[in-house]
Coordinates of C-alpha atoms in Angstrom, one line a residue:
M1 CA 53.3 -12.0 291.8
L2 CA 53.1 -13.5 288.3
Y3 CA 50.6 -16.2 287.1
N4 CA 51.4 -19.0 284.6
Y5 CA 48.6 -20.5 282.6
S6 CA 48.9 -23.4 280.1
G7 CA 47.0 -23.1 276.8
V8 CA 46.4 -24.9 273.5
L9 CA 46.5 -22.7 270.4
H10 CA 45.5 -23.4 266.8
I11 CA 42.5 -25.7 267.1
H12 CA 40.0 -26.5 264.3
T13 CA 36.4 -27.4 265.1
K14 CA 33.4 -28.6 263.2
Y15 CA 33.0 -25.1 261.8
S16 CA 35.8 -25.8 259.4
D17 CA 37.7 -29.1 259.1
G18 CA 37.7 -30.2 262.7
S19 CA 35.4 -32.9 264.2
A20 CA 33.8 -31.5 267.4
D21 CA 32.0 -28.5 268.8
F22 CA 33.4 -26.2 271.5
R23 CA 31.9 -28.2 274.4
R24 CA 33.6 -31.5 273.4
I25 CA 36.9 -29.8 272.7
A26 CA 36.8 -27.9 276.0
K27 CA 36.1 -31.3 277.8
A28 CA 39.3 -32.7 276.1
A29 CA 41.2 -29.6 277.2
H30 CA 40.1 -30.0 280.8
K31 CA 41.2 -33.6 280.8
S32 CA 44.6 -32.6 279.4
G33 CA 45.2 -30.1 282.1
A34 CA 45.1 -26.9 280.0
R35 CA 43.5 -23.7 281.3
F36 CA 42.6 -22.1 278.1
I37 CA 42.2 -22.9 274.4
V38 CA 42.1 -20.7 271.2
I39 CA 40.1 -21.7 268.2
N40 CA 41.5 -20.9 264.7
D41 CA 38.9 -22.3 262.2
H42 CA 39.8 -21.7 258.5
D43 CA 38.5 -18.4 257.1
T44 CA 35.5 -18.1 259.5
L45 CA 34.3 -16.9 262.8
Q46 CA 31.2 -19.0 262.7
G47 CA 32.0 -20.7 266.0
L48 CA 32.1 -17.3 267.6
Y49 CA 28.7 -16.4 266.3
Q50 CA 27.2 -19.9 267.1
E51 CA 28.7 -20.6 270.5
G52 CA 30.6 -17.6 271.6
E53 CA 33.7 -17.1 273.8
Q54 CA 32.9 -18.5 277.2
Y55 CA 34.1 -20.8 280.0
L56 CA 33.3 -24.5 279.4
N57 CA 34.3 -27.2 281.8
G58 CA 36.5 -24.7 283.5
I59 CA 38.3 -23.9 280.3
L60 CA 38.5 -20.4 278.9
V61 CA 37.5 -20.7 275.2
L62 CA 38.7 -17.9 272.9
V63 CA 38.1 -17.6 269.2
G64 CA 40.3 -16.3 266.4
S65 CA 40.7 -17.6 262.8
E66 CA 43.2 -18.8 260.3
V67 CA 43.4 -17.0 256.9
T68 CA 44.1 -19.9 254.6
P69 CA 44.9 -19.2 250.9
E70 CA 47.0 -22.0 249.2
R71 CA 50.0 -20.9 251.2
N72 CA 50.9 -18.0 253.6
H73 CA 48.5 -19.0 256.3
F74 CA 48.0 -16.4 259.1
L75 CA 46.6 -17.0 262.6
C76 CA 44.6 -13.9 263.7
Y77 CA 43.1 -12.9 267.0
D78 CA 40.9 -10.2 268.5
I79 CA 39.2 -9.5 265.1
N80 CA 35.6 -8.7 264.1
S81 CA 35.7 -10.3 260.7
V82 CA 38.1 -12.6 258.8
P83 CA 40.0 -11.0 255.9
D84 CA 39.4 -12.4 252.4
N85 CA 42.0 -15.1 251.7
K86 CA 42.1 -14.0 248.0
L87 CA 43.8 -10.8 249.1
Q88 CA 47.6 -10.6 248.9
P89 CA 49.4 -11.6 252.2
R90 CA 50.3 -8.0 253.0
E91 CA 46.7 -6.9 252.5
Y92 CA 45.1 -9.5 254.8
V93 CA 47.7 -9.1 257.5
Q94 CA 47.2 -5.3 257.3
E95 CA 43.5 -5.8 257.6
V96 CA 43.9 -7.8 260.8
Y97 CA 45.9 -5.0 262.4
R98 CA 43.5 -2.3 261.0
Q99 CA 40.8 -4.0 263.0
G100 CA 42.9 -3.7 266.1
G101 CA 43.8 -7.4 266.1
F102 CA 47.1 -9.2 265.9
G103 CA 48.4 -12.4 264.5
F104 CA 51.1 -15.0 263.7
L105 CA 52.6 -16.5 260.6
A106 CA 51.3 -20.1 260.7
H107 CA 53.7 -23.0 260.2
P108 CA 55.9 -20.6 258.2
D109 CA 58.6 -23.2 257.2
Q110 CA 56.4 -26.3 256.8
K111 CA 58.1 -28.7 254.4
S112 CA 56.2 -30.3 251.5
N113 CA 55.6 -34.0 251.6
P114 CA 55.6 -36.2 248.5
L115 CA 52.6 -38.1 249.8
F116 CA 50.7 -34.9 250.6
P117 CA 52.2 -32.3 248.2
A118 CA 50.3 -29.2 249.3
K119 CA 52.8 -26.3 250.1
M120 CA 51.7 -24.3 253.1
H121 CA 54.9 -22.4 254.0
W122 CA 55.2 -18.6 254.2
E123 CA 56.8 -17.0 251.2
N124 CA 57.0 -13.3 252.1
W125 CA 58.4 -12.3 255.5
D126 CA 58.9 -8.7 254.4
L127 CA 55.8 -7.2 256.0
D128 CA 55.9 -3.8 257.6
M129 CA 53.6 -4.8 260.4
P130 CA 54.3 -6.2 264.0
Y131 CA 53.3 -9.8 263.2
G132 CA 54.4 -12.7 265.4
I133 CA 55.4 -16.2 264.4
E134 CA 54.1 -19.7 265.2
V135 CA 57.6 -21.1 265.6
W136 CA 56.4 -24.6 266.7
N137 CA 53.5 -26.6 265.1
Y138 CA 52.8 -30.2 266.0
F139 CA 50.8 -31.2 263.0
S140 CA 53.3 -29.5 260.6
Q141 CA 56.1 -31.5 262.2
W142 CA 54.1 -34.7 261.9
M143 CA 53.4 -34.1 258.3
S144 CA 57.1 -33.5 257.6
S145 CA 58.3 -36.6 259.5
F146 CA 57.8 -39.1 256.7
K147 CA 58.3 -39.3 252.9
T148 CA 57.2 -42.9 252.2
K149 CA 54.2 -45.1 253.0
R150 CA 56.3 -47.1 255.5
G151 CA 57.3 -43.8 257.2
L152 CA 53.7 -42.7 257.2
L153 CA 52.7 -45.9 259.1
K154 CA 55.5 -45.4 261.6
S155 CA 54.5 -41.7 262.2
F156 CA 50.8 -42.8 262.4
L157 CA 51.5 -45.3 265.2
F158 CA 54.3 -43.4 267.0
P159 CA 53.7 -39.7 266.7
K160 CA 55.7 -38.9 269.8
L161 CA 58.9 -39.7 267.9
C162 CA 58.0 -37.0 265.4
L163 CA 58.2 -34.0 267.7
A164 CA 61.6 -32.3 267.1
P165 CA 62.8 -28.8 268.0
P166 CA 61.4 -25.9 265.9
Q167 CA 62.8 -25.6 262.4
P168 CA 66.3 -24.0 262.6
Q169 CA 65.5 -21.5 259.8
T170 CA 62.3 -20.4 261.6
L171 CA 64.3 -19.8 264.8
W172 CA 67.0 -17.9 262.9
R173 CA 64.5 -15.6 261.1
W174 CA 62.7 -15.0 264.4
D175 CA 66.0 -14.0 266.1
Q176 CA 67.0 -11.7 263.3
L177 CA 63.7 -9.9 263.2
G178 CA 64.0 -9.5 267.0
K179 CA 67.0 -7.2 266.5
T180 CA 64.7 -4.5 265.3
R181 CA 61.3 -5.1 266.9
I182 CA 59.4 -7.2 269.3
V183 CA 58.4 -10.5 267.6
P184 CA 56.0 -12.6 269.8
A185 CA 56.1 -16.4 269.3
I186 CA 53.6 -19.2 270.0
A187 CA 53.4 -23.0 269.7
G188 CA 50.4 -24.4 267.8
V189 CA 48.9 -27.8 267.8
D190 CA 46.9 -27.5 264.6
A191 CA 44.4 -30.0 266.0
H192 CA 41.6 -31.4 263.9
G193 CA 40.4 -34.2 266.1
G194 CA 39.0 -37.2 264.2
R195 CA 37.6 -40.6 265.1
Q196 CA 38.4 -42.1 268.4
F197 CA 40.9 -45.1 268.1
G198 CA 41.0 -45.9 271.8
W199 CA 44.5 -46.5 273.0
I200 CA 46.3 -46.1 269.7
P201 CA 48.4 -42.9 270.1
N202 CA 48.2 -41.4 266.7
I203 CA 47.6 -37.9 265.3
L204 CA 44.0 -38.8 264.2
S205 CA 43.0 -40.4 267.6
S206 CA 41.6 -37.5 269.6
Y207 CA 41.8 -33.9 270.6
L208 CA 42.8 -35.1 274.0
Y209 CA 46.0 -36.7 272.7
Q210 CA 46.9 -33.7 270.6
F211 CA 46.4 -31.4 273.5
K212 CA 49.1 -33.2 275.4
T213 CA 51.8 -32.3 272.9
L214 CA 52.6 -28.6 272.4
R215 CA 51.4 -25.8 274.8
T216 CA 51.8 -22.1 275.0
H217 CA 52.2 -21.0 278.6
V218 CA 51.3 -17.3 279.2
V219 CA 52.7 -15.3 282.1
C220 CA 50.1 -12.8 283.4
Q221 CA 50.2 -10.0 285.9
N222 CA 46.7 -10.9 287.2
P223 CA 45.1 -14.2 287.9
L224 CA 42.2 -15.7 285.9
R225 CA 39.1 -15.2 288.0
G226 CA 36.3 -16.5 285.8
D227 CA 35.5 -13.0 284.5
L228 CA 35.3 -13.6 280.7
A229 CA 36.2 -10.0 279.6
A230 CA 39.0 -9.6 282.1
D231 CA 40.5 -13.1 281.6
R232 CA 40.2 -12.7 277.8
S233 CA 42.2 -9.5 278.0
N234 CA 44.8 -11.1 280.3
I235 CA 45.5 -14.0 277.8
L236 CA 45.4 -12.0 274.6
C237 CA 47.7 -9.3 276.0
A238 CA 50.3 -11.9 277.0
L239 CA 50.2 -13.5 273.6
K240 CA 50.3 -10.2 271.7
K241 CA 53.3 -9.1 273.7
G242 CA 55.1 -12.5 273.7
C243 CA 55.0 -12.8 277.5
C244 CA 54.9 -16.6 277.1
Y245 CA 56.9 -19.7 276.6
L246 CA 56.4 -22.8 274.6
V247 CA 56.4 -26.3 276.2
N248 CA 56.6 -29.8 274.7
H249 CA 54.5 -31.7 277.2
L250 CA 55.6 -35.0 275.7
A251 CA 59.1 -34.3 277.2
D252 CA 57.6 -33.2 280.5
Q253 CA 55.0 -30.9 282.0
V254 CA 56.0 -27.7 283.7
E255 CA 54.0 -25.6 286.1
H256 CA 56.5 -22.7 286.5
F257 CA 59.4 -21.6 284.3
S258 CA 61.1 -18.3 284.7
F259 CA 63.2 -16.3 282.4
Y260 CA 63.6 -12.6 283.4
L261 CA 66.0 -9.7 283.6
Q262 CA 66.4 -7.7 286.8
D263 CA 68.3 -5.0 288.5
A264 CA 68.2 -3.9 292.1
E265 CA 64.8 -2.2 291.7
Q266 CA 62.9 -3.8 288.8
C267 CA 62.2 -7.0 286.9
W268 CA 61.4 -7.5 283.2
Q269 CA 59.8 -10.5 281.6
M270 CA 59.7 -12.1 278.2
G271 CA 58.5 -9.7 275.6
D272 CA 59.9 -6.7 277.3
E273 CA 62.3 -4.2 275.6
V274 CA 64.9 -2.9 278.1
T275 CA 67.6 -0.2 277.6
H276 CA 71.0 -1.5 278.5
K277 CA 72.6 -0.2 281.7
P278 CA 75.1 -1.5 284.3
G279 CA 74.0 -3.9 287.0
L280 CA 71.5 -6.0 285.0
V281 CA 71.2 -9.8 285.6
L282 CA 69.5 -12.4 283.4
R283 CA 68.1 -15.4 285.2
V284 CA 66.6 -18.7 284.2
K285 CA 64.8 -21.0 286.7
L286 CA 63.5 -24.5 286.1
P287 CA 61.5 -26.9 288.3
V288 CA 64.1 -29.6 287.7
K289 CA 67.7 -29.8 286.4
A290 CA 67.9 -29.9 282.6
H291 CA 70.1 -28.7 279.7
I292 CA 69.7 -24.9 279.5
K293 CA 70.9 -22.9 276.5
I294 CA 70.8 -19.1 276.4
I295 CA 70.6 -17.9 272.8
K296 CA 71.8 -14.4 272.0
D297 CA 71.2 -12.9 268.5
G298 CA 70.6 -16.4 267.1
K299 CA 73.7 -18.1 268.5
I300 CA 74.4 -20.1 271.7
F301 CA 75.8 -17.6 274.2
T302 CA 76.2 -20.0 277.1
Q303 CA 74.8 -23.4 278.2
S304 CA 74.7 -25.6 281.3
K305 CA 73.0 -28.6 282.8
A306 CA 71.4 -27.0 285.8
K307 CA 68.1 -26.1 287.6
S308 CA 68.9 -22.4 287.3
L309 CA 71.3 -20.1 285.5
R310 CA 72.5 -16.6 286.3
L311 CA 74.1 -14.3 283.7
P312 CA 75.4 -11.0 285.2
N313 CA 76.0 -7.8 283.2
P314 CA 74.6 -9.0 279.8
Q315 CA 75.5 -6.8 276.9
P316 CA 72.9 -5.5 274.4
G317 CA 71.3 -8.3 272.3
V318 CA 68.2 -10.4 271.8
Y319 CA 68.1 -13.2 274.4
R320 CA 65.9 -16.3 274.6
V321 CA 66.2 -19.7 276.3
E322 CA 66.0 -23.3 275.0
V323 CA 65.7 -26.2 277.4
Y324 CA 66.3 -29.9 276.6
K325 CA 65.4 -32.8 279.0
G326 CA 66.7 -36.3 279.1
R327 CA 70.0 -38.0 279.9
F328 CA 70.6 -40.3 276.8
W329 CA 68.1 -38.7 274.3
P330 CA 67.6 -35.0 275.2
R331 CA 64.2 -33.9 274.0
P332 CA 63.2 -30.4 273.3
W333 CA 61.2 -29.2 276.3
I334 CA 60.9 -25.4 276.7
F335 CA 61.5 -22.5 274.3
S336 CA 61.1 -19.0 275.7
N337 CA 60.2 -15.8 274.0
H338 CA 62.8 -13.1 273.8
I339 CA 63.9 -10.4 276.2
Y340 CA 65.1 -7.5 274.1
L341 CA 68.1 -5.7 275.6
R342 CA 68.7 -2.6 273.5
E343 CA 71.7 -0.3 273.2
A344 CA 71.3 2.9 275.1
V345 CA 70.7 5.9 272.8
K346 CA 73.5 8.4 273.0

């Protein structure tokens, strides 16, 4: 039996440029329906030292960091200290893995905005390390959704309209990297909180609103039982492996989504590498009917409007799923991690 847990990643607190402590943020997460959150304050683990990883309001609170030079930001997890952001990208990524941690390129293809000209994209993807990618970032998309003051006002008042699919170039690079190694992916909110503006649904309104946008759902072999050490290991192992899928909760919530590969005896999940052999079947299962696309090696392999999809005898390749929901205006809903079907070695 597998267990699905919905989490919010890439959150900033009062220990960098956010507006609340762990307890207030966990309270917002509880109201949003999340099961866990991961803090990524800029260049610090102060929140870990001051408040610690713990359960608050029934929410598992985990702490990482975000290495933030001018550009080439890197989300890192399971570390003891934050690498110096004055190092070269290869050096601080290497330092994260040297500590036994892991990480993700943050908002790697964020577009610059003439009203906020800071450039925070990732410049150098040629790193000889098993890094992952934050392929979907809510705040990054919001920042890229306007170029004029009038557009800023529209985005400020109606942020739901800003949430598009992940950047095509990010998805393409992710698919190409997957041809040679496992490349885990996450969705980040990049939440900073802010003043409470009551009913106005804008990016600055509250952590609660932002937590209802993008989620990363992990798929675990064991349930969360309230044991901090065991549950922490459960969540981090799933994120590190890419045994997770990304959900736009503004399109719809989802309790269970399945994308797996099986034969008569065994079943493999997202993040698994499998050697090709006869008799394999790829399966997709949704809670409701929607537009399913199976992507192979960066290109649409097959698609259908259905509640489930079955692909018998898939050939070697890197497979993932995109799901869109809505009749007249299909909205991006679910993006899976890859299943890596490798050619048999002769």
